Amino acid sequence: MKRTVITSVIVAAFVCVAGASSDPAAFDKPIKVDVVTLPKDELNPDAKPKITCSRYPAFMVKEVDLGEVGAEKLALLAAEAPCERAGGRERVIEDDTAGYLMGVSGGFVFFRAADGWNGGLPFVVYDAATGERLLDDSFEGEDFAVISSGKGELTVHFRRVYTASCSLYLKEADCAKAITADTGLSLTQLPDCAAAYKAEIKRSPDHASEIEKLPSVIVYPIELAYAAGDTTRRPMDGPTTCGRPD
């Protein structure tokens, strides 16, 4: 019998994110976007298959979308490359997290997951010049608060959706210690997750022993910075919430 776990969220504080703009951060605007319509699929007549080629000064990002969940192909090519389904000398992005192109900032290419997970949207960042995978994470909402980039450097502010390896309800002290060590949050910044677990146990008492073991999900504002191959995550002032896994 499958169990359904409903995400519960407890707001621990209501404080504006320090330094965050009220407007969503903007990715770089492509110089040109080419869209090539592909033949219809008789087995999926409602789909609108297409190739989208977003051209930037030094490179192009190609997305082949057949109307399924996630793009069929994501690839990095030269800026002047033709916009076609089977391209030569392309760096194909083969990554379970990369479902669609999210945007570009300088030489950094962001891809987002095709589906959300644990109340957040996973994303991954690649180096446009080398095709190297640089970092991944998960954020809450529709946009980042801040994106800034320079030569080999990237800074992003967002509400991170962090899934712990333990349950704050089952082993509060040990789990809290592990979470603070992994995230940089202080013990006083951690939300009280007990109410969320108790509410779910009350709804599904037959699965109480399974529910109390579920890993805790903590949502909090961070500054993510990448430079010279190193990634750092620094918690920022702002509301910290407790969610539950999907």
PDB file of C-alpha atoms in Angstrom:
ATOM      1  CA  MET A   1       0.000   0.000   0.000  1.00  0.00           C
ATOM      2  CA  LYS A   2       1.423   3.328  -1.007  1.00  0.00           C
ATOM      3  CA  ARG A   3       1.404   6.113   1.521  1.00  0.00           C
ATOM      4  CA  THR A   4       0.884   9.725   0.650  1.00  0.00           C
ATOM      5  CA  VAL A   5       2.893  12.276   2.559  1.00  0.00           C
ATOM      6  CA  ILE A   6       1.523  15.786   2.384  1.00  0.00           C
ATOM      7  CA  THR A   7       4.092  18.531   2.630  1.00  0.00           C
ATOM      8  CA  SER A   8       3.700  20.542   5.794  1.00  0.00           C
ATOM      9  CA  VAL A   9       5.374  23.866   6.330  1.00  0.00           C
ATOM     10  CA  ILE A  10       5.949  25.754   9.540  1.00  0.00           C
ATOM     11  CA  VAL A  11       7.060  29.345   9.318  1.00  0.00           C
ATOM     12  CA  ALA A  12       9.656  30.001  12.000  1.00  0.00           C
ATOM     13  CA  ALA A  13      10.186  33.708  11.347  1.00  0.00           C
ATOM     14  CA  PHE A  14       9.027  36.532   9.142  1.00  0.00           C
ATOM     15  CA  VAL A  15      12.083  38.569   8.247  1.00  0.00           C
ATOM     16  CA  CYS A  16      12.980  40.003   4.846  1.00  0.00           C
ATOM     17  CA  VAL A  17      16.033  38.476   3.198  1.00  0.00           C
ATOM     18  CA  ALA A  18      18.933  40.815   3.792  1.00  0.00           C
ATOM     19  CA  GLY A  19      20.238  42.388   0.623  1.00  0.00           C
ATOM     20  CA  ALA A  20      17.617  40.739  -1.596  1.00  0.00           C
ATOM     21  CA  SER A  21      15.869  42.765  -4.260  1.00  0.00           C
ATOM     22  CA  SER A  22      12.073  42.863  -4.466  1.00  0.00           C
ATOM     23  CA  ASP A  23      12.414  42.068  -8.166  1.00  0.00           C
ATOM     24  CA  PRO A  24      13.565  38.652  -9.404  1.00  0.00           C
ATOM     25  CA  ALA A  25      17.152  38.447 -10.589  1.00  0.00           C
ATOM     26  CA  ALA A  26      17.563  38.535 -14.343  1.00  0.00           C
ATOM     27  CA  PHE A  27      19.593  36.148 -16.465  1.00  0.00           C
ATOM     28  CA  ASP A  28      21.525  37.456 -19.472  1.00  0.00           C
ATOM     29  CA  LYS A  29      19.359  38.175 -22.486  1.00  0.00           C
ATOM     30  CA  PRO A  30      20.285  36.102 -25.563  1.00  0.00           C
ATOM     31  CA  ILE A  31      21.501  37.999 -28.615  1.00  0.00           C
ATOM     32  CA  LYS A  32      19.110  35.898 -30.670  1.00  0.00           C
ATOM     33  CA  VAL A  33      16.741  32.975 -30.159  1.00  0.00           C
ATOM     34  CA  ASP A  34      16.029  30.636 -33.074  1.00  0.00           C
ATOM     35  CA  VAL A  35      13.022  28.315 -32.876  1.00  0.00           C
ATOM     36  CA  VAL A  36      12.654  25.438 -35.332  1.00  0.00           C
ATOM     37  CA  THR A  37       9.323  23.605 -35.394  1.00  0.00           C
ATOM     38  CA  LEU A  38       9.624  19.821 -35.682  1.00  0.00           C
ATOM     39  CA  PRO A  39       7.115  17.428 -37.314  1.00  0.00           C
ATOM     40  CA  LYS A  40       4.115  16.461 -35.207  1.00  0.00           C
ATOM     41  CA  ASP A  41       4.098  13.137 -33.381  1.00  0.00           C
ATOM     42  CA  GLU A  42       0.976  11.132 -34.289  1.00  0.00           C
ATOM     43  CA  LEU A  43       1.143   9.349 -30.934  1.00  0.00           C
ATOM     44  CA  ASN A  44       1.249  12.662 -29.072  1.00  0.00           C
ATOM     45  CA  PRO A  45      -0.825  15.087 -31.184  1.00  0.00           C
ATOM     46  CA  ASP A  46      -1.097  17.748 -28.461  1.00  0.00           C
ATOM     47  CA  ALA A  47       2.671  18.143 -28.191  1.00  0.00           C
ATOM     48  CA  LYS A  48       4.471  20.951 -30.001  1.00  0.00           C
ATOM     49  CA  PRO A  49       7.949  19.553 -30.701  1.00  0.00           C
ATOM     50  CA  LYS A  50      10.579  22.183 -31.381  1.00  0.00           C
ATOM     51  CA  ILE A  51      14.242  23.114 -31.184  1.00  0.00           C
ATOM     52  CA  THR A  52      15.144  26.306 -29.344  1.00  0.00           C
ATOM     53  CA  CYS A  53      18.620  27.741 -29.874  1.00  0.00           C
ATOM     54  CA  SER A  54      19.550  30.572 -27.520  1.00  0.00           C
ATOM     55  CA  ARG A  55      22.588  32.427 -28.862  1.00  0.00           C
ATOM     56  CA  TYR A  56      24.980  34.354 -26.622  1.00  0.00           C
ATOM     57  CA  PRO A  57      28.205  36.184 -27.606  1.00  0.00           C
ATOM     58  CA  ALA A  58      30.514  33.184 -27.073  1.00  0.00           C
ATOM     59  CA  PHE A  59      28.249  30.129 -27.292  1.00  0.00           C
ATOM     60  CA  MET A  60      24.803  28.725 -28.017  1.00  0.00           C
ATOM     61  CA  VAL A  61      22.518  26.575 -25.863  1.00  0.00           C
ATOM     62  CA  LYS A  62      20.298  24.132 -27.738  1.00  0.00           C
ATOM     63  CA  GLU A  63      17.153  22.584 -26.300  1.00  0.00           C
ATOM     64  CA  VAL A  64      15.241  19.888 -28.188  1.00  0.00           C
ATOM     65  CA  ASP A  65      11.759  19.656 -26.676  1.00  0.00           C
ATOM     66  CA  LEU A  66       9.415  16.934 -27.944  1.00  0.00           C
ATOM     67  CA  GLY A  67       6.640  17.786 -25.507  1.00  0.00           C
ATOM     68  CA  GLU A  68       7.534  15.080 -23.005  1.00  0.00           C
ATOM     69  CA  VAL A  69       8.658  15.666 -19.406  1.00  0.00           C
ATOM     70  CA  GLY A  70      12.145  17.108 -19.781  1.00  0.00           C
ATOM     71  CA  ALA A  71      13.954  18.044 -22.978  1.00  0.00           C
ATOM     72  CA  GLU A  72      15.117  15.247 -25.269  1.00  0.00           C
ATOM     73  CA  LYS A  73      18.480  16.980 -25.647  1.00  0.00           C
ATOM     74  CA  LEU A  74      20.359  19.877 -24.094  1.00  0.00           C
ATOM     75  CA  ALA A  75      23.664  20.876 -25.644  1.00  0.00           C
ATOM     76  CA  LEU A  76      26.325  23.592 -25.750  1.00  0.00           C
ATOM     77  CA  LEU A  77      27.611  24.671 -29.162  1.00  0.00           C
ATOM     78  CA  ALA A  78      29.519  27.454 -30.875  1.00  0.00           C
ATOM     79  CA  ALA A  79      27.624  30.740 -31.098  1.00  0.00           C
ATOM     80  CA  GLU A  80      27.248  30.510 -34.887  1.00  0.00           C
ATOM     81  CA  ALA A  81      26.303  26.792 -35.033  1.00  0.00           C
ATOM     82  CA  PRO A  82      23.205  25.875 -37.074  1.00  0.00           C
ATOM     83  CA  CYS A  83      20.004  25.270 -35.129  1.00  0.00           C
ATOM     84  CA  GLU A  84      19.313  21.641 -35.987  1.00  0.00           C
ATOM     85  CA  ARG A  85      18.375  18.506 -34.103  1.00  0.00           C
ATOM     86  CA  ALA A  86      21.580  16.550 -34.778  1.00  0.00           C
ATOM     87  CA  GLY A  87      24.443  18.996 -34.466  1.00  0.00           C
ATOM     88  CA  GLY A  88      28.138  18.419 -34.947  1.00  0.00           C
ATOM     89  CA  ARG A  89      30.783  19.285 -32.337  1.00  0.00           C
ATOM     90  CA  GLU A  90      28.211  19.774 -29.605  1.00  0.00           C
ATOM     91  CA  ARG A  91      28.658  19.149 -25.894  1.00  0.00           C
ATOM     92  CA  VAL A  92      25.556  17.215 -24.875  1.00  0.00           C
ATOM     93  CA  ILE A  93      24.448  17.740 -21.273  1.00  0.00           C
ATOM     94  CA  GLU A  94      23.740  14.272 -19.919  1.00  0.00           C
ATOM     95  CA  ASP A  95      22.558  15.014 -16.410  1.00  0.00           C
ATOM     96  CA  ASP A  96      19.569  13.657 -14.479  1.00  0.00           C
ATOM     97  CA  THR A  97      19.021  17.082 -12.900  1.00  0.00           C
ATOM     98  CA  ALA A  98      19.035  19.017 -16.188  1.00  0.00           C
ATOM     99  CA  GLY A  99      15.523  18.996 -17.643  1.00  0.00           C
ATOM    100  CA  TYR A 100      15.323  22.387 -19.340  1.00  0.00           C
ATOM    101  CA  LEU A 101      17.445  25.491 -19.874  1.00  0.00           C
ATOM    102  CA  MET A 102      16.878  27.944 -17.040  1.00  0.00           C
ATOM    103  CA  GLY A 103      19.147  30.793 -18.097  1.00  0.00           C
ATOM    104  CA  VAL A 104      22.683  32.100 -18.535  1.00  0.00           C
ATOM    105  CA  SER A 105      24.824  34.459 -16.467  1.00  0.00           C
ATOM    106  CA  GLY A 106      28.177  35.276 -18.036  1.00  0.00           C
ATOM    107  CA  GLY A 107      29.893  31.976 -18.779  1.00  0.00           C
ATOM    108  CA  PHE A 108      27.609  30.003 -16.460  1.00  0.00           C
ATOM    109  CA  VAL A 109      24.672  28.003 -17.836  1.00  0.00           C
ATOM    110  CA  PHE A 110      21.806  27.067 -15.498  1.00  0.00           C
ATOM    111  CA  PHE A 111      19.575  24.064 -16.151  1.00  0.00           C
ATOM    112  CA  ARG A 112      16.540  23.243 -14.027  1.00  0.00           C
ATOM    113  CA  ALA A 113      14.923  19.915 -13.271  1.00  0.00           C
ATOM    114  CA  ALA A 114      11.847  18.820 -15.189  1.00  0.00           C
ATOM    115  CA  ASP A 115       9.955  18.350 -11.900  1.00  0.00           C
ATOM    116  CA  GLY A 116      10.130  19.724  -8.381  1.00  0.00           C
ATOM    117  CA  TRP A 117      11.279  17.662  -5.399  1.00  0.00           C
ATOM    118  CA  ASN A 118      10.530  18.105  -1.692  1.00  0.00           C
ATOM    119  CA  GLY A 119       8.924  21.476  -2.336  1.00  0.00           C
ATOM    120  CA  GLY A 120      11.908  22.850  -4.247  1.00  0.00           C
ATOM    121  CA  LEU A 121      13.195  22.981  -7.815  1.00  0.00           C
ATOM    122  CA  PRO A 122      16.607  21.341  -8.313  1.00  0.00           C
ATOM    123  CA  PHE A 123      19.046  23.075 -10.660  1.00  0.00           C
ATOM    124  CA  VAL A 124      22.557  22.518 -11.960  1.00  0.00           C
ATOM    125  CA  VAL A 125      25.193  24.932 -13.301  1.00  0.00           C
ATOM    126  CA  TYR A 126      27.659  24.227 -16.124  1.00  0.00           C
ATOM    127  CA  ASP A 127      30.705  26.045 -17.478  1.00  0.00           C
ATOM    128  CA  ALA A 128      29.792  27.147 -21.009  1.00  0.00           C
ATOM    129  CA  ALA A 129      33.418  27.064 -22.204  1.00  0.00           C
ATOM    130  CA  THR A 130      34.372  23.589 -20.990  1.00  0.00           C
ATOM    131  CA  GLY A 131      31.024  21.841 -20.533  1.00  0.00           C
ATOM    132  CA  GLU A 132      32.071  21.013 -16.964  1.00  0.00           C
ATOM    133  CA  ARG A 133      29.434  20.494 -14.282  1.00  0.00           C
ATOM    134  CA  LEU A 134      30.181  23.024 -11.534  1.00  0.00           C
ATOM    135  CA  LEU A 135      27.485  22.738  -8.874  1.00  0.00           C
ATOM    136  CA  ASP A 136      23.898  21.812  -8.100  1.00  0.00           C
ATOM    137  CA  ASP A 137      21.302  22.757  -5.501  1.00  0.00           C
ATOM    138  CA  SER A 138      17.555  23.282  -5.058  1.00  0.00           C
ATOM    139  CA  PHE A 139      15.560  26.481  -4.543  1.00  0.00           C
ATOM    140  CA  GLU A 140      12.085  27.535  -3.463  1.00  0.00           C
ATOM    141  CA  GLY A 141       9.885  29.802  -5.582  1.00  0.00           C
ATOM    142  CA  GLU A 142      10.079  30.944  -9.179  1.00  0.00           C
ATOM    143  CA  ASP A 143      13.286  32.983  -9.315  1.00  0.00           C
ATOM    144  CA  PHE A 144      16.590  33.723  -7.624  1.00  0.00           C
ATOM    145  CA  ALA A 145      16.828  36.921  -5.576  1.00  0.00           C
ATOM    146  CA  VAL A 146      20.312  37.828  -6.864  1.00  0.00           C
ATOM    147  CA  ILE A 147      22.534  36.578  -9.692  1.00  0.00           C
ATOM    148  CA  SER A 148      25.921  38.139 -10.402  1.00  0.00           C
ATOM    149  CA  SER A 149      28.867  36.749 -12.332  1.00  0.00           C
ATOM    150  CA  GLY A 150      32.340  37.698 -13.470  1.00  0.00           C
ATOM    151  CA  LYS A 151      35.299  35.866 -14.945  1.00  0.00           C
ATOM    152  CA  GLY A 152      35.169  32.465 -13.277  1.00  0.00           C
ATOM    153  CA  GLU A 153      33.050  33.787 -10.405  1.00  0.00           C
ATOM    154  CA  LEU A 154      29.354  33.416  -9.628  1.00  0.00           C
ATOM    155  CA  THR A 155      27.133  34.579  -6.751  1.00  0.00           C
ATOM    156  CA  VAL A 156      23.479  33.601  -6.312  1.00  0.00           C
ATOM    157  CA  HIS A 157      21.007  34.397  -3.518  1.00  0.00           C
ATOM    158  CA  PHE A 158      17.947  32.178  -3.094  1.00  0.00           C
ATOM    159  CA  ARG A 159      15.860  30.201  -0.609  1.00  0.00           C
ATOM    160  CA  ARG A 160      17.545  26.840  -0.475  1.00  0.00           C
ATOM    161  CA  VAL A 161      15.553  23.616  -0.071  1.00  0.00           C
ATOM    162  CA  TYR A 162      17.865  21.351   1.906  1.00  0.00           C
ATOM    163  CA  THR A 163      16.997  17.690   2.534  1.00  0.00           C
ATOM    164  CA  ALA A 164      18.736  16.305   5.604  1.00  0.00           C
ATOM    165  CA  SER A 165      19.938  12.729   6.011  1.00  0.00           C
ATOM    166  CA  CYS A 166      18.024  12.371   9.278  1.00  0.00           C
ATOM    167  CA  SER A 167      14.745  13.146  11.036  1.00  0.00           C
ATOM    168  CA  LEU A 168      14.575  16.040  13.496  1.00  0.00           C
ATOM    169  CA  TYR A 169      11.476  14.400  14.961  1.00  0.00           C
ATOM    170  CA  LEU A 170      13.022  10.993  15.594  1.00  0.00           C
ATOM    171  CA  LYS A 171      16.493  12.090  16.742  1.00  0.00           C
ATOM    172  CA  GLU A 172      16.245  15.819  17.350  1.00  0.00           C
ATOM    173  CA  ALA A 173      19.580  16.493  19.056  1.00  0.00           C
ATOM    174  CA  ASP A 174      21.746  14.319  16.802  1.00  0.00           C
ATOM    175  CA  CYS A 175      19.951  15.430  13.644  1.00  0.00           C
ATOM    176  CA  ALA A 176      20.135  19.121  14.591  1.00  0.00           C
ATOM    177  CA  LYS A 177      23.874  18.770  15.132  1.00  0.00           C
ATOM    178  CA  ALA A 178      24.299  17.121  11.719  1.00  0.00           C
ATOM    179  CA  ILE A 179      22.203  19.779   9.946  1.00  0.00           C
ATOM    180  CA  THR A 180      24.040  22.718  11.516  1.00  0.00           C
ATOM    181  CA  ALA A 181      27.388  21.165  10.613  1.00  0.00           C
ATOM    182  CA  ASP A 182      26.296  20.640   7.007  1.00  0.00           C
ATOM    183  CA  THR A 183      24.497  23.948   6.399  1.00  0.00           C
ATOM    184  CA  GLY A 184      26.174  26.494   8.661  1.00  0.00           C
ATOM    185  CA  LEU A 185      22.848  27.309  10.315  1.00  0.00           C
ATOM    186  CA  SER A 186      22.922  27.809  14.081  1.00  0.00           C
ATOM    187  CA  LEU A 187      20.769  25.746  16.436  1.00  0.00           C
ATOM    188  CA  THR A 188      18.607  28.805  17.105  1.00  0.00           C
ATOM    189  CA  GLN A 189      17.940  29.180  13.375  1.00  0.00           C
ATOM    190  CA  LEU A 190      16.540  25.667  12.991  1.00  0.00           C
ATOM    191  CA  PRO A 191      12.733  25.545  12.861  1.00  0.00           C
ATOM    192  CA  ASP A 192      10.604  23.356  15.126  1.00  0.00           C
ATOM    193  CA  CYS A 193       9.539  20.468  12.905  1.00  0.00           C
ATOM    194  CA  ALA A 194       7.619  18.497  15.548  1.00  0.00           C
ATOM    195  CA  ALA A 195       4.210  19.938  14.636  1.00  0.00           C
ATOM    196  CA  ALA A 196       4.619  18.958  10.978  1.00  0.00           C
ATOM    197  CA  TYR A 197       5.439  15.352  11.839  1.00  0.00           C
ATOM    198  CA  LYS A 198       2.661  15.096  14.446  1.00  0.00           C
ATOM    199  CA  ALA A 199       0.083  16.436  12.001  1.00  0.00           C
ATOM    200  CA  GLU A 200       1.034  13.848   9.394  1.00  0.00           C
ATOM    201  CA  ILE A 201       1.078  11.023  11.944  1.00  0.00           C
ATOM    202  CA  LYS A 202      -2.415  12.070  13.046  1.00  0.00           C
ATOM    203  CA  ARG A 203      -3.611  11.892   9.431  1.00  0.00           C
ATOM    204  CA  SER A 204      -1.948   8.514   8.794  1.00  0.00           C
ATOM    205  CA  PRO A 205      -1.585   6.753  12.161  1.00  0.00           C
ATOM    206  CA  ASP A 206      -1.034   3.360  10.522  1.00  0.00           C
ATOM    207  CA  HIS A 207       2.214   4.692   9.038  1.00  0.00           C
ATOM    208  CA  ALA A 208       3.483   6.516  12.124  1.00  0.00           C
ATOM    209  CA  SER A 209       6.723   4.547  12.372  1.00  0.00           C
ATOM    210  CA  GLU A 210       7.543   5.315   8.724  1.00  0.00           C
ATOM    211  CA  ILE A 211       6.618   8.997   8.939  1.00  0.00           C
ATOM    212  CA  GLU A 212       8.767   9.734  11.980  1.00  0.00           C
ATOM    213  CA  LYS A 213      11.827   8.397  10.121  1.00  0.00           C
ATOM    214  CA  LEU A 214      11.374  10.657   7.088  1.00  0.00           C
ATOM    215  CA  PRO A 215      14.313  13.046   6.548  1.00  0.00           C
ATOM    216  CA  SER A 216      13.631  16.653   7.476  1.00  0.00           C
ATOM    217  CA  VAL A 217      13.511  19.370   4.826  1.00  0.00           C
ATOM    218  CA  ILE A 218      14.830  22.797   5.819  1.00  0.00           C
ATOM    219  CA  VAL A 219      14.197  25.883   3.679  1.00  0.00           C
ATOM    220  CA  TYR A 220      16.398  28.908   4.344  1.00  0.00           C
ATOM    221  CA  PRO A 221      18.002  31.864   2.519  1.00  0.00           C
ATOM    222  CA  ILE A 222      21.600  31.470   1.386  1.00  0.00           C
ATOM    223  CA  GLU A 223      24.337  33.083  -0.633  1.00  0.00           C
ATOM    224  CA  LEU A 224      25.909  30.532  -2.953  1.00  0.00           C
ATOM    225  CA  ALA A 225      29.306  31.567  -4.304  1.00  0.00           C
ATOM    226  CA  TYR A 226      31.542  29.834  -6.838  1.00  0.00           C
ATOM    227  CA  ALA A 227      35.142  30.859  -7.557  1.00  0.00           C
ATOM    228  CA  ALA A 228      38.260  29.039  -8.747  1.00  0.00           C
ATOM    229  CA  GLY A 229      36.596  25.647  -8.556  1.00  0.00           C
ATOM    230  CA  ASP A 230      35.307  26.099  -5.000  1.00  0.00           C
ATOM    231  CA  THR A 231      31.657  26.414  -3.958  1.00  0.00           C
ATOM    232  CA  THR A 232      30.593  27.983  -0.661  1.00  0.00           C
ATOM    233  CA  ARG A 233      27.117  28.319   0.851  1.00  0.00           C
ATOM    234  CA  ARG A 234      26.528  30.979   3.495  1.00  0.00           C
ATOM    235  CA  PRO A 235      23.211  31.205   5.392  1.00  0.00           C
ATOM    236  CA  MET A 236      21.623  34.654   5.281  1.00  0.00           C
ATOM    237  CA  ASP A 237      19.182  36.389   7.600  1.00  0.00           C
ATOM    238  CA  GLY A 238      15.585  35.523   6.836  1.00  0.00           C
ATOM    239  CA  PRO A 239      12.765  33.080   7.541  1.00  0.00           C
ATOM    240  CA  THR A 240      13.640  29.433   8.078  1.00  0.00           C
ATOM    241  CA  THR A 241      10.893  26.890   7.481  1.00  0.00           C
ATOM    242  CA  CYS A 242      10.436  23.167   7.987  1.00  0.00           C
ATOM    243  CA  GLY A 243       8.916  21.054   5.247  1.00  0.00           C
ATOM    244  CA  ARG A 244       8.420  17.351   4.630  1.00  0.00           C
ATOM    245  CA  PRO A 245       9.629  15.147   1.777  1.00  0.00           C
ATOM    246  CA  ASP A 246       7.316  14.469  -1.176  1.00  0.00           C
TER     247      ASP A 246
END
